[in-house]
Amino acid sequence: MAEKKVKKKLFLLDGMALAYRSHFALTNNPRMTTTGMNTSMVFVFTNTLLEILNKEQPTHLAVVFDTDKPTFRDEIYSEYKAGRESMPEDIREGIPYLDRVLAGFKVPVIRVDGFEADDVIGTLAGEAEKDGFTTYMVTPDKDFAQLVSDNIKIFKPGRQGGDPEILGVEEVLESWGVAEVDQVVDVLGLMGDTSDNVPGIPGIGPKTAQKLIDKFGSVEVVVDSADQLKGKQKENVETYRDQALMSKQLVIINTNVPLEIMPEDLKIQERDEDALKEVFNELEFRVLAERLFGGGTTAPLTGPQQLLVFNGEASHEPVDPSSLKTLDSVEHAYAIADTDESIDALVKELASLNEICLDLETSHLSAKDSEIVGVAVSAKPHTGTYVPIREDEDGLARLEKLRGVIENDAIGLIGHNVKYDLSVLKWHGVEWSGPIYDTMLAAYLTLPGARLRLDSLAEQMLEYRPKPISDLIGERGKDQKSMRDVPVEDVAEYAVEDADVTLQLWEKLKPKIAEMGQTEVFEAVESPLLPVLVDMEYEGIRLDTNVLAEISESLQVEIDKTRDRIYELAGEEFNLNSPKQLGEIFFEKLRLDPNAKRTRKSKQYQTNERILTRLANRHEIAEKVLHYRESTKLKSTYLDMLPGTVFEKTGRVHTNYEQAVTATGRMQSSNPNLQNIPVRSDQGREIRKAFVPRDDNHTLLAADYSQIELRIVADISGDETMKGAFERGDDIHEMTSMKVFDVAAEDVTAEMRRRAKTVNFGIVYGISAFGLSDRLDIPRAQALDLIESYFTQYPAIRDYMEQTVEFCRENGYVETVTGRRRYLRDINSRNGTLRSAAERNAINSPIQGSAADMIKIAMAKIQERMREEDLKSRMLLQVHDELVFDMHKDEADMLPPLVEEEMMTAIPLSLPIVVELGMGDNWLVAH
């Protein structure tokens, strides 16, 4: 029998076009290494290559790149590709790594000076057709349509695992609206190409070009038949005749490039695994390496390279969804326990374990409003049990059976976003007692920038796609069902899968915590805080809505008065909420600033807060507009909104605290946000009057760290002058004023102190002379003098800043006192703006992060002490460096010293930590 002849399939990849496409595929959430290198382009390009190799089974393949040498098109038209933005730095830096990846795959890389990749691909495709190949040109570039034939096709890779689009003759003729493939260049010649600065004929777009070519057949005939056209079109064709002919020449792909390599030389070869493992190790492509080689890289990923950074949803490996495992493709043993006997057996089994993974199914996203639909538990991968819970006597009896496990302090809890589950349980009268391991917090600390949803982490770390909840209850909207409406069997499978997946994630994340040096942060800072936040959210704080109504009413009078004064100063009425109208009044009518800035897009005058603040020192109208904006915002955002946030069942406001959000470790408050209530203005502070004790037996206690971030700066920099000031109890801002302005203490004015405060905080956060001059509304030279005077006074702070930036350049991250890391991708960027921003973050992150860690540790220790001593007082709020308590009046001698002690000793410094305490019948008085 004759040997079957293998059909020859040649894939020619348009290297630079695919490099750009790969880079911008992840532009919103780039994939970064621990050293700050953006590997998005190489990563997506490599996955595209693998999909082609695995799915399309080419016999021959090559990647073709442009070179930076001029081509014949530049000789035809000197403005060809003029105005095109320079190559993004991340792509330029990635090309050498991509070359190494391609070399590892033994893929030929072709570059020919004087010609573009289009020309090389066109030439190779033509030669391949003569030799019986079917050629696929892998590119998103529309110009390649002119090359398509029965044996030459365009192959557009799919996005994020989607199917590729293959364009043959029929597809090209239809999409271009031409009778012959050759006419693609005629359409391009008439319409031009803005991306390559091919001019075409003004006024002729794609549709008009198609109609003209359909009628006349070619550019040459169109320009020779201008007398048959009418109006402006006729005029343009006559005027730009030569330009149209030149444009056609520019877009024609040259298929006669002199080549030293032919299609037969492009056979697929066996890859060099050692070379690939080496470059994958440098690029930190761990999952990709495991997928290709099974055992990962030959060299272990050590030190900071152990981190595989996933920056957001788009940074998932762009694989075909069908390659991800699902519940349908993985063996599993999920059970339902819905009888007394089966639940009793489950409880007995769980009671013997050290750790279990738990996941609640609920009727609502709000913990305080939710019914428990069911409880899923898993203690071994691919297994688990679901206990349905009804909100009736029998259902709650089932929850009661589980209480013994939940309140067993010998059992550790594994969960994802555990605080929600613990909160729901607490609202049902059940509290977890044992250790807590939250995979969301673990990922937050070890995969900085990752999208922390369970399904995203499962795809990234387990190559597994969990069942989406929309499969059960539908998409969000009025028609979305409740979990109570879903058959128990379906809920059980979904719920246990979540618990199972979370358990598997924990097995992956647990070793990473130590590898990444995050053990102390995870075990001593974040995990102990979880139950504290559960308790605080449950307690809430009482809000006197009558006080808010009174403040709102008086503020409306102030708003009206301010608005009238603005109209008087402007000499006319206008829409105060219109930045456009305000800018015209300020800068055209009143001419407040001859150098007023305009926005880039709309070209209207900028009237943001910073600009108005600068003008407010010179013009009353600017000061009044600032006052008007602040007043209206206070009224709408707080005074009129807060009453609606009172929970009817408790009469209290229950905010939600989020741990895993900010890069510095600071917590955020939401629904409602109680951390953003203004404190700088008298009007903003008035809002705190409405926050009151729970009853007459309590009063509010506020405990606030005094200048904690400056104290941390003094400690970690070791600056003796600043440390000495804090040790003596000096006013640090007054002291800075004396040194910077060279005056005695009695001569320090309020304005000097204000400026010194701006200098103190601004400089330690890396503010530039430009930024300081803008902030203080002073000349840049004066701002530079202030900065130099500051460093003369505190020389060790400059050393700290320089050393911290240098550490970040070498390691890609900075650390807090506890070891919390912040990775900064742009610290070595060639882009000065990006690099400067990264340097500022490198300087301030250890400071802000250490302050955040300090109050978190204090909160956990205070709560522990309050429980040990069985106090009736309750911790209610955390607002940056401040804690607020409902203090029982009987404990007025006990709670304040307890709070002060734990806040002062949370993270010991080499200088005094001061905690300011206040008590009162509302938050304003206490603070």
Coordinates of C-alpha atoms in Angstrom, one line a residue, residues 344-636:
D344 CA -25.6 13.2 62.9
A345 CA -23.2 11.0 61.0
L346 CA -21.7 14.0 59.2
V347 CA -21.3 15.9 62.5
K348 CA -19.6 13.0 64.1
E349 CA -17.2 12.8 61.1
L350 CA -16.4 16.5 61.1
A351 CA -15.8 16.6 64.8
S352 CA -12.8 14.3 64.4
L353 CA -11.1 16.6 61.8
N354 CA -8.5 19.3 62.3
E355 CA -9.8 21.5 59.5
I356 CA -12.9 21.7 57.3
C357 CA -13.9 23.9 54.4
L358 CA -17.3 25.5 54.8
D359 CA -19.5 27.4 52.3
L360 CA -23.0 28.8 53.0
E361 CA -25.7 29.2 50.4
T362 CA -27.9 32.1 51.3
S363 CA -30.9 34.0 50.0
H364 CA -29.3 37.4 49.9
L365 CA -25.9 39.1 49.4
S366 CA -26.3 41.1 52.5
A367 CA -25.3 39.0 55.6
K368 CA -27.8 40.7 57.9
D369 CA -30.7 40.1 55.5
S370 CA -29.8 36.6 54.5
E371 CA -31.6 33.3 55.2
I372 CA -29.3 30.2 55.2
V373 CA -30.4 28.0 52.3
G374 CA -27.8 25.3 53.0
V375 CA -24.3 24.5 54.4
A376 CA -21.7 22.8 52.3
V377 CA -18.6 21.2 53.8
S378 CA -15.5 19.6 52.3
A379 CA -12.5 18.0 54.0
K380 CA -10.9 16.1 51.1
P381 CA -10.5 17.2 47.5
H382 CA -13.4 16.2 45.2
T383 CA -15.6 15.2 48.0
G384 CA -18.1 17.0 50.2
T385 CA -21.6 17.1 51.7
Y386 CA -24.5 19.6 51.5
V387 CA -27.0 20.1 54.3
P388 CA -30.2 21.9 53.2
I389 CA -31.5 24.4 55.7
R390 CA -35.0 25.7 55.7
E391 CA -36.0 28.9 57.6
D392 CA -38.5 26.9 59.7
E393 CA -38.3 25.0 62.9
D394 CA -37.0 21.8 61.3
G395 CA -34.5 23.7 59.2
L396 CA -33.1 25.6 62.1
A397 CA -32.8 22.4 64.1
R398 CA -30.4 21.2 61.4
L399 CA -28.3 24.3 61.9
E400 CA -28.4 23.6 65.6
K401 CA -27.0 20.1 65.0
L402 CA -24.0 21.8 63.2
R403 CA -23.4 24.2 66.0
G404 CA -21.2 21.8 67.9
V405 CA -18.8 21.7 64.9
I406 CA -19.0 25.4 64.2
E407 CA -18.3 26.4 67.8
N408 CA -15.6 23.8 68.4
D409 CA -12.4 25.8 68.8
A410 CA -10.2 22.7 67.9
I411 CA -11.5 22.8 64.3
G412 CA -10.0 25.2 61.8
L413 CA -12.2 26.9 59.2
I414 CA -11.2 27.1 55.5
G415 CA -13.3 29.4 53.3
H416 CA -13.3 32.0 50.6
N417 CA -14.4 35.5 51.8
V418 CA -15.0 33.8 55.1
K419 CA -16.2 37.0 56.8
Y420 CA -19.5 36.8 54.8
D421 CA -20.2 33.3 56.0
L422 CA -19.2 34.1 59.6
S423 CA -21.4 37.2 59.5
V424 CA -24.4 35.2 58.3
L425 CA -23.9 32.6 61.0
K426 CA -23.6 35.4 63.7
W427 CA -26.9 36.9 62.6
H428 CA -28.3 33.4 63.2
G429 CA -26.8 33.2 66.6
V430 CA -23.9 30.9 65.8
E431 CA -20.2 31.9 66.1
W432 CA -17.1 30.2 64.8
S433 CA -14.6 29.6 67.5
G434 CA -11.5 27.9 65.9
P435 CA -8.7 29.1 63.7
I436 CA -9.7 30.7 60.3
Y437 CA -8.0 30.3 56.9
D438 CA -9.4 32.6 54.2
T439 CA -8.2 31.8 50.7
M440 CA -9.2 35.3 49.5
L441 CA -6.9 36.9 52.1
A442 CA -4.2 34.3 51.2
A443 CA -4.4 35.2 47.5
Y444 CA -4.5 38.9 48.4
L445 CA -1.2 38.6 50.1
T446 CA 0.6 36.1 47.8
L447 CA -0.8 37.0 44.4
P448 CA -0.8 40.8 44.4
G449 CA -3.0 42.3 41.7
A450 CA -5.0 39.0 41.2
R451 CA -8.7 39.0 40.7
L452 CA -9.8 37.5 44.0
R453 CA -13.1 35.9 43.0
L454 CA -13.2 32.2 43.6
D455 CA -13.9 31.3 40.0
S456 CA -11.0 33.5 38.8
L457 CA -8.5 31.9 41.2
A458 CA -9.8 28.4 40.3
E459 CA -9.1 29.1 36.6
Q460 CA -5.6 30.6 37.4
M461 CA -4.4 28.1 40.0
L462 CA -6.4 24.9 39.4
E463 CA -7.1 25.1 35.6
Y464 CA -10.7 24.5 36.7
R465 CA -13.9 26.4 35.9
P466 CA -16.6 26.2 38.6
K467 CA -20.2 26.3 37.7
P468 CA -21.4 29.9 37.5
I469 CA -24.2 30.9 39.8
S470 CA -26.1 32.3 36.8
D471 CA -26.6 28.7 35.7
L472 CA -28.8 28.2 38.7
I473 CA -30.6 31.6 39.3
G474 CA -30.1 33.4 36.0
E475 CA -28.4 36.7 35.3
R476 CA -28.8 39.7 37.6
G477 CA -32.1 41.6 37.2
K478 CA -35.7 41.5 38.1
D479 CA -36.1 38.0 36.8
Q480 CA -33.2 36.5 38.8
K481 CA -34.4 33.7 41.1
S482 CA -33.5 33.1 44.7
M483 CA -31.5 30.0 45.7
R484 CA -34.6 28.8 47.5
D485 CA -36.3 28.5 44.1
V486 CA -33.6 26.1 42.8
P487 CA -33.9 22.3 43.2
V488 CA -31.9 21.0 46.2
E489 CA -29.8 18.7 44.0
D490 CA -28.6 21.5 41.9
V491 CA -27.9 23.8 44.9
A492 CA -26.0 20.9 46.5
E493 CA -23.8 20.3 43.6
Y494 CA -23.0 24.0 43.2
A495 CA -22.4 24.6 46.9
V496 CA -20.2 21.6 47.5
E497 CA -18.2 22.4 44.4
D498 CA -17.4 25.8 45.9
A499 CA -16.3 24.3 49.2
D500 CA -14.3 21.6 47.3
V501 CA -12.6 24.2 45.1
T502 CA -11.8 26.4 48.0
L503 CA -10.2 23.5 49.8
Q504 CA -8.0 22.8 46.8
L505 CA -7.1 26.5 46.5
W506 CA -6.0 26.4 50.2
E507 CA -3.7 23.5 49.5
K508 CA -2.0 25.6 46.7
L509 CA -2.0 28.9 48.7
K510 CA -0.9 27.6 52.1
P511 CA 2.7 27.0 51.1
K512 CA 2.8 30.2 49.2
I513 CA 2.2 32.2 52.3
A514 CA 5.6 31.1 53.8
E515 CA 7.3 31.2 50.4
M516 CA 6.3 34.8 50.0
G517 CA 7.3 35.8 53.5
Q518 CA 3.7 36.6 54.4
T519 CA 3.3 34.2 57.4
E520 CA 3.3 37.0 60.0
V521 CA 0.9 39.2 58.0
F522 CA -1.5 36.3 57.4
E523 CA -1.3 34.8 60.9
A524 CA -0.8 37.8 63.1
V525 CA -2.5 40.7 61.2
E526 CA -5.2 39.6 58.8
S527 CA -6.6 36.3 60.1
P528 CA -7.1 37.4 63.8
L529 CA -8.9 40.5 62.4
L530 CA -11.6 38.6 60.6
P531 CA -13.8 37.7 63.6
V532 CA -13.3 41.2 65.0
L533 CA -14.7 42.7 61.8
V534 CA -17.6 40.3 62.0
D535 CA -18.4 41.5 65.5
M536 CA -18.1 45.2 64.5
E537 CA -20.3 44.9 61.5
Y538 CA -22.9 43.0 63.6
E539 CA -22.9 45.7 66.3
G540 CA -23.3 48.6 64.0
I541 CA -23.6 52.1 65.4
R542 CA -26.7 54.1 66.4
L543 CA -27.6 57.1 64.2
D544 CA -29.7 60.0 65.3
T545 CA -31.6 60.9 62.1
N546 CA -33.2 63.9 63.7
V547 CA -29.8 65.5 64.2
L548 CA -29.0 64.8 60.5
A549 CA -32.3 66.4 59.5
E550 CA -31.4 69.5 61.5
I551 CA -27.9 69.8 60.0
S552 CA -29.3 69.2 56.5
E553 CA -31.9 72.0 56.9
S554 CA -29.4 74.5 58.2
L555 CA -26.9 73.5 55.5
Q556 CA -29.5 74.2 52.8
V557 CA -29.8 77.7 54.1
E558 CA -26.0 78.0 53.8
I559 CA -26.0 76.6 50.3
D560 CA -28.6 79.1 49.1
K561 CA -26.7 82.0 50.7
T562 CA -23.4 80.9 49.1
R563 CA -25.0 80.4 45.7
D564 CA -26.4 84.0 45.8
R565 CA -23.0 85.4 46.7
I566 CA -21.4 83.6 43.8
Y567 CA -24.0 85.0 41.4
E568 CA -23.3 88.5 42.9
L569 CA -19.6 88.2 42.4
A570 CA -20.0 86.8 38.9
G571 CA -22.4 89.5 37.9
E572 CA -24.9 87.0 36.5
E573 CA -26.6 83.7 37.3
F574 CA -25.4 80.5 35.7
N575 CA -25.4 76.7 36.2
L576 CA -23.0 76.3 39.2
N577 CA -22.9 72.5 38.6
S578 CA -21.7 73.0 35.0
P579 CA -17.8 73.0 34.8
K580 CA -18.1 74.4 31.3
Q581 CA -20.1 77.4 32.4
L582 CA -18.1 77.9 35.6
G583 CA -14.9 77.9 33.5
E584 CA -16.2 80.5 31.2
I585 CA -17.2 82.8 34.1
F586 CA -13.8 82.4 35.8
F587 CA -11.4 82.5 32.9
E588 CA -13.2 84.4 30.2
K589 CA -15.4 86.9 32.0
L590 CA -13.5 87.4 35.2
R591 CA -10.0 86.5 33.9
L592 CA -8.9 85.0 37.1
D593 CA -6.0 83.1 35.6
P594 CA -4.5 84.1 32.2
N595 CA -2.8 80.7 32.1
A596 CA -5.9 78.6 32.8
K597 CA -5.6 75.0 31.8
R598 CA -8.1 73.2 29.5
T599 CA -9.0 69.5 29.4
R600 CA -7.5 67.5 26.6
K601 CA -10.7 66.0 25.2
S602 CA -13.4 68.7 25.6
K603 CA -11.0 71.6 25.6
Q604 CA -13.0 73.3 28.3
Y605 CA -11.4 75.0 31.3
Q606 CA -10.4 72.9 34.2
T607 CA -12.2 73.8 37.4
N608 CA -11.2 70.9 39.7
E609 CA -10.7 71.2 43.4
R610 CA -6.9 71.7 43.2
I611 CA -7.3 74.6 40.8
L612 CA -10.0 76.2 42.8
T613 CA -8.0 75.8 46.0
R614 CA -5.1 77.7 44.4
L615 CA -7.4 80.5 43.3
A616 CA -9.2 80.7 46.6
N617 CA -6.3 82.5 48.2
R618 CA -6.7 85.3 45.6
H619 CA -10.4 85.5 44.7
E620 CA -13.4 85.3 46.9
I621 CA -15.5 83.7 44.2
A622 CA -13.2 80.7 44.0
E623 CA -13.4 80.3 47.8
K624 CA -17.2 80.5 47.6
V625 CA -17.4 77.9 44.8
L626 CA -15.3 75.5 46.9
H627 CA -17.6 76.1 49.9
Y628 CA -20.7 75.5 47.7
R629 CA -19.3 72.2 46.3
E630 CA -18.4 70.9 49.7
S631 CA -21.8 71.9 51.2
T632 CA -23.8 70.3 48.4
K633 CA -21.7 67.1 48.5
L634 CA -22.1 66.9 52.3
K635 CA -25.8 67.2 52.0
S636 CA -26.4 64.8 49.2

